[in-house]
PDB file of C-alpha atoms in Angstrom:
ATOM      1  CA  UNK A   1     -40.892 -17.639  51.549  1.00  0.00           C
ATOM      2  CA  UNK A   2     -37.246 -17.319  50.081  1.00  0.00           C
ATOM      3  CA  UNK A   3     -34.438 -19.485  52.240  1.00  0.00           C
ATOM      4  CA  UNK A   4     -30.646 -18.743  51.019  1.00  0.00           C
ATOM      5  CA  UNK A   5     -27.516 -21.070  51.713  1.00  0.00           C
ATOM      6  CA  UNK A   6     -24.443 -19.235  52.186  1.00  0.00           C
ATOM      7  CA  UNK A   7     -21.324 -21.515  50.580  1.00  0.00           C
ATOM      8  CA  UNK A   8     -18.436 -19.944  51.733  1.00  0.00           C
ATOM      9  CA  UNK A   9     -16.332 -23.156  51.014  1.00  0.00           C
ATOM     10  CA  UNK A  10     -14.814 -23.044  47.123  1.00  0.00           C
ATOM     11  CA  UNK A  11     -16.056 -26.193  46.249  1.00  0.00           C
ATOM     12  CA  UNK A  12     -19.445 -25.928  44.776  1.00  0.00           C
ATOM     13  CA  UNK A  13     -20.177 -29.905  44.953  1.00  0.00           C
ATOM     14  CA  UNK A  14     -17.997 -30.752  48.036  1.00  0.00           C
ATOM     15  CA  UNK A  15     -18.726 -31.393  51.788  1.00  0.00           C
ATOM     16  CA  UNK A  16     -20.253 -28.127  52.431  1.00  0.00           C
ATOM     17  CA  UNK A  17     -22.136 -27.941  49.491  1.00  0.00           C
ATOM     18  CA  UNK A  18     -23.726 -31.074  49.507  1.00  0.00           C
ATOM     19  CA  UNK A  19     -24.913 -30.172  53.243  1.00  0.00           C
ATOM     20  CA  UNK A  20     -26.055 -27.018  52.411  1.00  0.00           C
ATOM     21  CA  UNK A  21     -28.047 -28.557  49.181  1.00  0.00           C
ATOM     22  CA  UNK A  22     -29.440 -31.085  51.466  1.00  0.00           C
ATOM     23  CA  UNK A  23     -30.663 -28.245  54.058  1.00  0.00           C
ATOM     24  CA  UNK A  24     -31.977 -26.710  50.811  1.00  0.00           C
ATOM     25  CA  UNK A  25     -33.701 -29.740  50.436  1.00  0.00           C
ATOM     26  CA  UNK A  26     -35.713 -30.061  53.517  1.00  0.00           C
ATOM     27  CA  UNK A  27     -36.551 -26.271  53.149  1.00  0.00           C
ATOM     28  CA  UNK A  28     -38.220 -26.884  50.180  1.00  0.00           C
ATOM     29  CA  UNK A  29     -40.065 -30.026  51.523  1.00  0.00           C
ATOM     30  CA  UNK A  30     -41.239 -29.429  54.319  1.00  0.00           C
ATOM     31  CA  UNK A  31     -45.134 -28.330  54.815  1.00  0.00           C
ATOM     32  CA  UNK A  32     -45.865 -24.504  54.639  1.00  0.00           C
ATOM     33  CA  UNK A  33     -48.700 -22.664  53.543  1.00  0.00           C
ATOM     34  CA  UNK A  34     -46.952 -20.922  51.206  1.00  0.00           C
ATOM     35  CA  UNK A  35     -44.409 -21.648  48.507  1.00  0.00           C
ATOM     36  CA  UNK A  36     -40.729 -22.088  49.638  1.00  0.00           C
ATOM     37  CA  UNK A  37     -37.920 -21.183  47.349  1.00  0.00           C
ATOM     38  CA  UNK A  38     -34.644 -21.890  47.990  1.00  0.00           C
ATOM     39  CA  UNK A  39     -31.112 -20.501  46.524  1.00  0.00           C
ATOM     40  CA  UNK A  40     -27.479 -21.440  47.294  1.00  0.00           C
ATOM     41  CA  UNK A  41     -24.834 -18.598  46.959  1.00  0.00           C
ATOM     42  CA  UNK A  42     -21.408 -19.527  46.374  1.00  0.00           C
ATOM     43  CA  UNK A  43     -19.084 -16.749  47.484  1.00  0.00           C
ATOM     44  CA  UNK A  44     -16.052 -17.840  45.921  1.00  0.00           C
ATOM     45  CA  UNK A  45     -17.789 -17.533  42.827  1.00  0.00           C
ATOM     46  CA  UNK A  46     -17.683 -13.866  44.193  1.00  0.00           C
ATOM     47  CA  UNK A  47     -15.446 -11.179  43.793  1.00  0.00           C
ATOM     48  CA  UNK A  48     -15.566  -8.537  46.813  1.00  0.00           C
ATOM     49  CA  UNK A  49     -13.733  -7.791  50.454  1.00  0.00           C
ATOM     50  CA  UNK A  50     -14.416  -7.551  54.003  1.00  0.00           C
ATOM     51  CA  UNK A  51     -15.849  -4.177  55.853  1.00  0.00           C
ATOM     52  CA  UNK A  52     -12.801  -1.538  54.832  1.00  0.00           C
ATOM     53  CA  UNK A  53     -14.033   0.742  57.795  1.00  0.00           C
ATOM     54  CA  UNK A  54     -15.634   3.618  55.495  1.00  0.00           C
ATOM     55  CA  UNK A  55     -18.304   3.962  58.048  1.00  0.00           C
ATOM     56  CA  UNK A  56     -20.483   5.115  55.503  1.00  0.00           C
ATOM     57  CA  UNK A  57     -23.270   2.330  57.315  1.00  0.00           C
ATOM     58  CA  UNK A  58     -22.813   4.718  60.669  1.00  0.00           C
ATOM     59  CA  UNK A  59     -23.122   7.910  58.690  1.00  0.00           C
ATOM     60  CA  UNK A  60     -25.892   9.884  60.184  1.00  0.00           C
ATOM     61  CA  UNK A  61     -28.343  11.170  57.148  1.00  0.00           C
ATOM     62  CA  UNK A  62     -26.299   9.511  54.473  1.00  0.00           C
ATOM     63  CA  UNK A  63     -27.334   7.551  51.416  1.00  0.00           C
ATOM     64  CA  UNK A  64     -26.186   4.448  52.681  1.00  0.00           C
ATOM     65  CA  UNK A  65     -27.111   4.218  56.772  1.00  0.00           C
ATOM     66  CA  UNK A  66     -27.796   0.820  57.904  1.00  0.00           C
ATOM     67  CA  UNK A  67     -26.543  -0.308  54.315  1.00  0.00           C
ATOM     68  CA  UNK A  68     -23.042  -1.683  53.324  1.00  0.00           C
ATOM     69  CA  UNK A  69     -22.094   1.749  50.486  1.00  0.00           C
ATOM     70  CA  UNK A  70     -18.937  -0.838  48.853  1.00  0.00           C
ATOM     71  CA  UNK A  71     -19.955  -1.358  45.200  1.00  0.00           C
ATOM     72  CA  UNK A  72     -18.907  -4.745  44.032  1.00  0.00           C
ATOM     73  CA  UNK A  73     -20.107  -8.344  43.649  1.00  0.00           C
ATOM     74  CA  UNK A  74     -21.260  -8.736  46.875  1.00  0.00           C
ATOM     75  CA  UNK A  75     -23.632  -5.511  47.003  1.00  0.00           C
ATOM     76  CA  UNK A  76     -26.877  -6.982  44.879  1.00  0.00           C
ATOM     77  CA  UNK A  77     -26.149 -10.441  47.722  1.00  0.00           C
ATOM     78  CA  UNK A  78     -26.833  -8.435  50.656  1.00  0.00           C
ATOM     79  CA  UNK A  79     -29.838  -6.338  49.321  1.00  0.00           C
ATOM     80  CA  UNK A  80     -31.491  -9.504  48.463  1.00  0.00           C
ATOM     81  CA  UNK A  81     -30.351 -11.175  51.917  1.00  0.00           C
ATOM     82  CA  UNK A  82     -31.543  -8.512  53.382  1.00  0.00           C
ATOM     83  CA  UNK A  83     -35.101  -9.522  52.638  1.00  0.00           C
ATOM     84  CA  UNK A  84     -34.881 -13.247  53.211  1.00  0.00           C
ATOM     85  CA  UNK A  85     -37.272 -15.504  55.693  1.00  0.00           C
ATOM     86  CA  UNK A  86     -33.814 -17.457  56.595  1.00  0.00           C
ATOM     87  CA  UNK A  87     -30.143 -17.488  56.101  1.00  0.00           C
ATOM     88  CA  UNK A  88     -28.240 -20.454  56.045  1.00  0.00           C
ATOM     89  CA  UNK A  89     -24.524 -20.593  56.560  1.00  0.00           C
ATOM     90  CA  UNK A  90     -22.156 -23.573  55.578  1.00  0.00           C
ATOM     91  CA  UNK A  91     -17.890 -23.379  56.115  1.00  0.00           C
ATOM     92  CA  UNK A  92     -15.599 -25.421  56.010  1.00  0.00           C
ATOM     93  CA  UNK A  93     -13.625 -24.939  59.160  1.00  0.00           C
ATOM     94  CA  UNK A  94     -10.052 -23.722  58.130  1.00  0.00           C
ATOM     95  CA  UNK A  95      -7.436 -23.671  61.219  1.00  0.00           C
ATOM     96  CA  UNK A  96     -10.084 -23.561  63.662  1.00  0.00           C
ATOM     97  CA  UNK A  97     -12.225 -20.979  62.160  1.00  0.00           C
ATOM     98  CA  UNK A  98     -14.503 -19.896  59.093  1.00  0.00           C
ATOM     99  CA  UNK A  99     -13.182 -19.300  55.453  1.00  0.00           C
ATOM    100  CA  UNK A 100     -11.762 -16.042  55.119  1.00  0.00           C
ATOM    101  CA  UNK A 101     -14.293 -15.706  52.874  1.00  0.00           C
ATOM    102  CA  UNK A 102     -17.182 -16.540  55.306  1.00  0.00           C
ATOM    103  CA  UNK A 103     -15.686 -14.053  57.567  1.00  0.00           C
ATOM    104  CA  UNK A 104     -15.090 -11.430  54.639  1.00  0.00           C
ATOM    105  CA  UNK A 105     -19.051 -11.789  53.610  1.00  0.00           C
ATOM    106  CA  UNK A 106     -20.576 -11.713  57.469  1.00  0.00           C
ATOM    107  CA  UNK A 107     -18.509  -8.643  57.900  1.00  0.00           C
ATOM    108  CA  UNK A 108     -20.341  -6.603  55.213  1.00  0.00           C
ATOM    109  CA  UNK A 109     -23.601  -8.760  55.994  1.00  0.00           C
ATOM    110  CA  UNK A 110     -23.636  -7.568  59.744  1.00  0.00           C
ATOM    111  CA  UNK A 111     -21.606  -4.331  60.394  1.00  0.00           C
ATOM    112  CA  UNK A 112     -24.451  -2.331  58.678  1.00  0.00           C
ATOM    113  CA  UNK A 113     -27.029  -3.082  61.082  1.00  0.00           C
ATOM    114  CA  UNK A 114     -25.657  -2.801  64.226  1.00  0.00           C
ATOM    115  CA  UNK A 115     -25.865   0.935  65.587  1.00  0.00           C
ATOM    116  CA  UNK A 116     -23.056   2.368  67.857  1.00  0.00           C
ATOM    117  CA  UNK A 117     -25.728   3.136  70.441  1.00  0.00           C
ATOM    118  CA  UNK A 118     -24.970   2.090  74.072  1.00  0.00           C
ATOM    119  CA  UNK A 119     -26.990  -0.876  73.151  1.00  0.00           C
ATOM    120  CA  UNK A 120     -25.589  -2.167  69.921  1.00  0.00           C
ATOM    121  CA  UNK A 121     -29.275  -1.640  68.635  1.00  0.00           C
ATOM    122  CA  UNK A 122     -30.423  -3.455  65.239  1.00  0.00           C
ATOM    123  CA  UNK A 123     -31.137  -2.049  62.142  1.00  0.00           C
ATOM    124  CA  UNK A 124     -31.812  -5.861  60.309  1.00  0.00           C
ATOM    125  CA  UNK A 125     -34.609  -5.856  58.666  1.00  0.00           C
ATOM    126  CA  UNK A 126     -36.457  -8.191  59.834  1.00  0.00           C
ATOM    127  CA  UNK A 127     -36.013 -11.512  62.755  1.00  0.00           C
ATOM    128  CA  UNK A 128     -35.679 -14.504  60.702  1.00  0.00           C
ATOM    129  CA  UNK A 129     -34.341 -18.134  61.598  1.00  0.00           C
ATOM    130  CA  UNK A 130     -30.948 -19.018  60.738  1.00  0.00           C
ATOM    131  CA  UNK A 131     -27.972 -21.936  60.749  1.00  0.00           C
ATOM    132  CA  UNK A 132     -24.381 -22.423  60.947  1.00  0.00           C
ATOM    133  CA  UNK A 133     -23.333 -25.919  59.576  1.00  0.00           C
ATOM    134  CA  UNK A 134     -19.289 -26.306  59.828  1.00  0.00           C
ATOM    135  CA  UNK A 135     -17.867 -29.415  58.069  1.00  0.00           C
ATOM    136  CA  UNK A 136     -14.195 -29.672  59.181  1.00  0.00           C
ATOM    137  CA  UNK A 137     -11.473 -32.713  59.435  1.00  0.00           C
ATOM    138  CA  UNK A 138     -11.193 -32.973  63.134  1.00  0.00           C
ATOM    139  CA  UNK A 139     -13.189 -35.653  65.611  1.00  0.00           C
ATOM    140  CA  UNK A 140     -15.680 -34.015  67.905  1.00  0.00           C
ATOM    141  CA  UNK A 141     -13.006 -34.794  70.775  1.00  0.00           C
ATOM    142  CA  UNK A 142      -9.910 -32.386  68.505  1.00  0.00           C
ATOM    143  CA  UNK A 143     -13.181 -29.627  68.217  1.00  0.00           C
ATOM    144  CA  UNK A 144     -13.111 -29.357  71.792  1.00  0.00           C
ATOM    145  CA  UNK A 145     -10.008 -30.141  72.685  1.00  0.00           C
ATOM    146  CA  UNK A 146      -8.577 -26.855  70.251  1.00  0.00           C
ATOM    147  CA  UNK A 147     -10.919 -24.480  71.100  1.00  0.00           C
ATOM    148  CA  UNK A 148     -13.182 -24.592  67.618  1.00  0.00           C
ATOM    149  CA  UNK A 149     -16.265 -23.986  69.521  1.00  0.00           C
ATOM    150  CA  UNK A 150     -15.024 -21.255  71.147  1.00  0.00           C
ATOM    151  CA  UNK A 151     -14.131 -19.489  68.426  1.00  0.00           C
ATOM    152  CA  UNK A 152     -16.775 -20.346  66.059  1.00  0.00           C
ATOM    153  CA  UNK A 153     -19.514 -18.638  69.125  1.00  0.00           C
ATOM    154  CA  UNK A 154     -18.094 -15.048  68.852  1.00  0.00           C
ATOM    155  CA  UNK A 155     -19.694 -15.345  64.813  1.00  0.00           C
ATOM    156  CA  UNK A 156     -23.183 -16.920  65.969  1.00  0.00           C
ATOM    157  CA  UNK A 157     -23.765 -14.648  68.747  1.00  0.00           C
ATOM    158  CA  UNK A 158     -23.729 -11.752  66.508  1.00  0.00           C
ATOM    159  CA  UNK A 159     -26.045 -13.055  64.319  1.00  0.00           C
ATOM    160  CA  UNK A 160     -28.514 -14.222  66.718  1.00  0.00           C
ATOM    161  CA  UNK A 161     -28.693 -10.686  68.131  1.00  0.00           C
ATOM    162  CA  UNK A 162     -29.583  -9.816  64.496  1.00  0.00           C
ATOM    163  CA  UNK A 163     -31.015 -12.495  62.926  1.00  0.00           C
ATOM    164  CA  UNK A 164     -32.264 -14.995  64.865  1.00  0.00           C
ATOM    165  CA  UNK A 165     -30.386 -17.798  67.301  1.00  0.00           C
ATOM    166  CA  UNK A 166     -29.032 -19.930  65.070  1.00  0.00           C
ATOM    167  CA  UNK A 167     -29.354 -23.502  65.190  1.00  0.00           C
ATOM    168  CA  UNK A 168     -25.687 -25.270  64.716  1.00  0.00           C
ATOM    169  CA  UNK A 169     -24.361 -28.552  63.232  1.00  0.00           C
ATOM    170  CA  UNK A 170     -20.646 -29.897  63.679  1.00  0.00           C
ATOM    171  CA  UNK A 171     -19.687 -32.308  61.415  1.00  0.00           C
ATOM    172  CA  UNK A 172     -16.758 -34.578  62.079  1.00  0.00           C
ATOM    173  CA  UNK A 173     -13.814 -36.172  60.130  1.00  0.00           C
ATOM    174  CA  UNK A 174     -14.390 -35.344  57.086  1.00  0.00           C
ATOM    175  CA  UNK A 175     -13.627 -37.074  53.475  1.00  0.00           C
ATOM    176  CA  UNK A 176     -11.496 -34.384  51.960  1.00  0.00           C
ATOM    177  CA  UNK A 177      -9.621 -35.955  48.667  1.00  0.00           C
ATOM    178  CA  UNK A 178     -11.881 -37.691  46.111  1.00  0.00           C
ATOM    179  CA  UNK A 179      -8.257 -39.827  45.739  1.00  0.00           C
ATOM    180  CA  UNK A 180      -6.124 -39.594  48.749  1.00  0.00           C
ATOM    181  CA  UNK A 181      -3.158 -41.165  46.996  1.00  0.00           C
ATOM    182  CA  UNK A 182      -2.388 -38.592  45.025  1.00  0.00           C
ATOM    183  CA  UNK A 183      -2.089 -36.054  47.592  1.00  0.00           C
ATOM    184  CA  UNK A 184       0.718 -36.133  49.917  1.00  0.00           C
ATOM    185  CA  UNK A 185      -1.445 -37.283  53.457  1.00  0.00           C
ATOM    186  CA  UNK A 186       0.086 -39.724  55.550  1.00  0.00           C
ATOM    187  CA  UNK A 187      -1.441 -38.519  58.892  1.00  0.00           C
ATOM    188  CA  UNK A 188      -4.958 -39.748  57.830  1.00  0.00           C
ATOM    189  CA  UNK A 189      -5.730 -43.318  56.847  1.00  0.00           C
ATOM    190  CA  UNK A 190      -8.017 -43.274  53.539  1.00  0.00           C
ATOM    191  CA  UNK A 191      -9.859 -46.207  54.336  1.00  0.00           C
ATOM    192  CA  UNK A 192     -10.374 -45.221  57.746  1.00  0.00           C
ATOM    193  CA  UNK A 193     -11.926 -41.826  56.439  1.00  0.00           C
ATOM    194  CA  UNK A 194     -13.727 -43.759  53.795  1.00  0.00           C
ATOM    195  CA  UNK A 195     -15.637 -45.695  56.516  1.00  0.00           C
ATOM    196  CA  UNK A 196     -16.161 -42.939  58.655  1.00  0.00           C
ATOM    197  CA  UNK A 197     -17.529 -41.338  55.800  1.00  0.00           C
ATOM    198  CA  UNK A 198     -19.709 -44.618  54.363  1.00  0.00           C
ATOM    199  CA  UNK A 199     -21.071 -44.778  57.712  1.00  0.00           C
ATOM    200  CA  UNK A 200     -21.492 -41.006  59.179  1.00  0.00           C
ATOM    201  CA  UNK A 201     -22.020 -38.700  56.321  1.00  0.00           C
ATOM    202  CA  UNK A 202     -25.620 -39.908  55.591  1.00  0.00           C
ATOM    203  CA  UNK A 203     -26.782 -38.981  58.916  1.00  0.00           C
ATOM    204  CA  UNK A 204     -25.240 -35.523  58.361  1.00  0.00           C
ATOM    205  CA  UNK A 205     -26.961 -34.666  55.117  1.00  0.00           C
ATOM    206  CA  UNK A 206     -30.369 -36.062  56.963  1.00  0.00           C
ATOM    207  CA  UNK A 207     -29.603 -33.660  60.057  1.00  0.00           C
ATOM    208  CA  UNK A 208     -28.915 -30.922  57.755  1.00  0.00           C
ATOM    209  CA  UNK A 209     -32.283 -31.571  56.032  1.00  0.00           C
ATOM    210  CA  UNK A 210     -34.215 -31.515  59.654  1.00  0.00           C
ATOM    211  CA  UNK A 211     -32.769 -28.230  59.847  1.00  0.00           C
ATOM    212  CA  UNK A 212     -33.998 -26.966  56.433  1.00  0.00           C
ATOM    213  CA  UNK A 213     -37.191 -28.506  57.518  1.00  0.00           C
ATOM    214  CA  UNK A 214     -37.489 -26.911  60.868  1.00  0.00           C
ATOM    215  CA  UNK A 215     -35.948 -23.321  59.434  1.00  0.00           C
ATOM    216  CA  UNK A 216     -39.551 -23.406  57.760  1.00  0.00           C
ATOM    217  CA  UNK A 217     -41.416 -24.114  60.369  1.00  0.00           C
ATOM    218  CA  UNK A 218     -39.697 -21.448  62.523  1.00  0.00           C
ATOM    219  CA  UNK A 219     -40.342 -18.683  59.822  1.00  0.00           C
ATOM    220  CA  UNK A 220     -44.156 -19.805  59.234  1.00  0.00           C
ATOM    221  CA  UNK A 221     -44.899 -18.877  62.991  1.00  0.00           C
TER     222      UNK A 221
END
């Protein structure tokens, strides 16, 4: 069984990393009758686009139907996606939505497999389990209050209708300097993020490992 993290923030040791990792971590641990392996992708390590509407996917009898045809970094990541037992996805939440290189990469992940039939039929692979987890700076209450889930939805419907429903974590306030005097930040109190953090951010990495844990489970069925 092979379980992938999707990093689509560009720090490979930050928040979302870290959350992903520990997601990783519970993948890997939990009981299964079969070895689990686990891999994190970073796609700013990456270099590739979003979908640029060749259609090539659509193309009745062509060489690439149901497949994304753009050669670049990103084409070996989805043929070896495409065969994974669950798909992880971790973003920092940037002006209320995904990385534009989250959105960039579930373009070309999902475009491929959805048919223009009347019923938007699917083409994946296989039904596998899959998870959004969102670090971002806001309280749950500012989440709500600007629309985040709203727009974060559009994203997880599409790949439950492809994938699998995805199970979701939100995680609030989050540390974002390693040294928040050097940075010019006087809307957030440092201290008052550092004991948010002290206090909150263990909790997160163990929720994020119940969901590696129970990604396994769901796949084993």
């Amino acid at each position: 069984m092979k379980i992938y993290a999707i990093n689509g923030g560009p720090r490979k040791k930050f928040n979302t990393a870290k959350l992903l990792q520990s997601a990783l971590d519970g993948a890997a641990a939990a009981p299964c009758s079969e070895t689990v392996e686990t891999e994190m992708i970073h796609l700013y390590g990456l270099n590739y686009k979003g979908c640029v509407s060749c259609f090539s996917c659509k193309r009745v009898g062509g060489k690439s139907y149901g497949h994304c045809a753009v050669k670049d970094d990103l084409a070996p990541v989805l043929e070896k996606l495409s065969q994974a037992d669950g798909l992880i996805f971790g973003s920092p939440i940037y002006f209320g939505n995904v990385t534009g290189m989250m959105r960039s990469f579930l373009e070309r992940l999902m475009f491929p497999f959805f048919v223009y039939d009347k019923d938007y039929s699917s083409l994946a692979p296989k039904r596998m389990p899959t998870a959004f987890i969102y670090p971002m700076n806001v309280s749950s209450e500012e989440m709500e209050q600007y629309g985040y889930l709203q727009n974060l939805k559009g994203m997880e419907t599409f790949v439950g209708r492809l994938f699998g429903e995805p199970q979701v974590q939100h995680v609030h306030n989050t540390y974002q300097f390693d040294d928040y005097s050097k940075y010019k930040c006087e809307r957030f109190s440092e201290p008052e993020k550092a004991a948010y953090r002290d206090a909150h951010f263990p909790q997160d990495l163990e929720q994020a490992r119940r969901i590696g844990a129970a990604m396994v489970a769901a796949a084993a069925r």
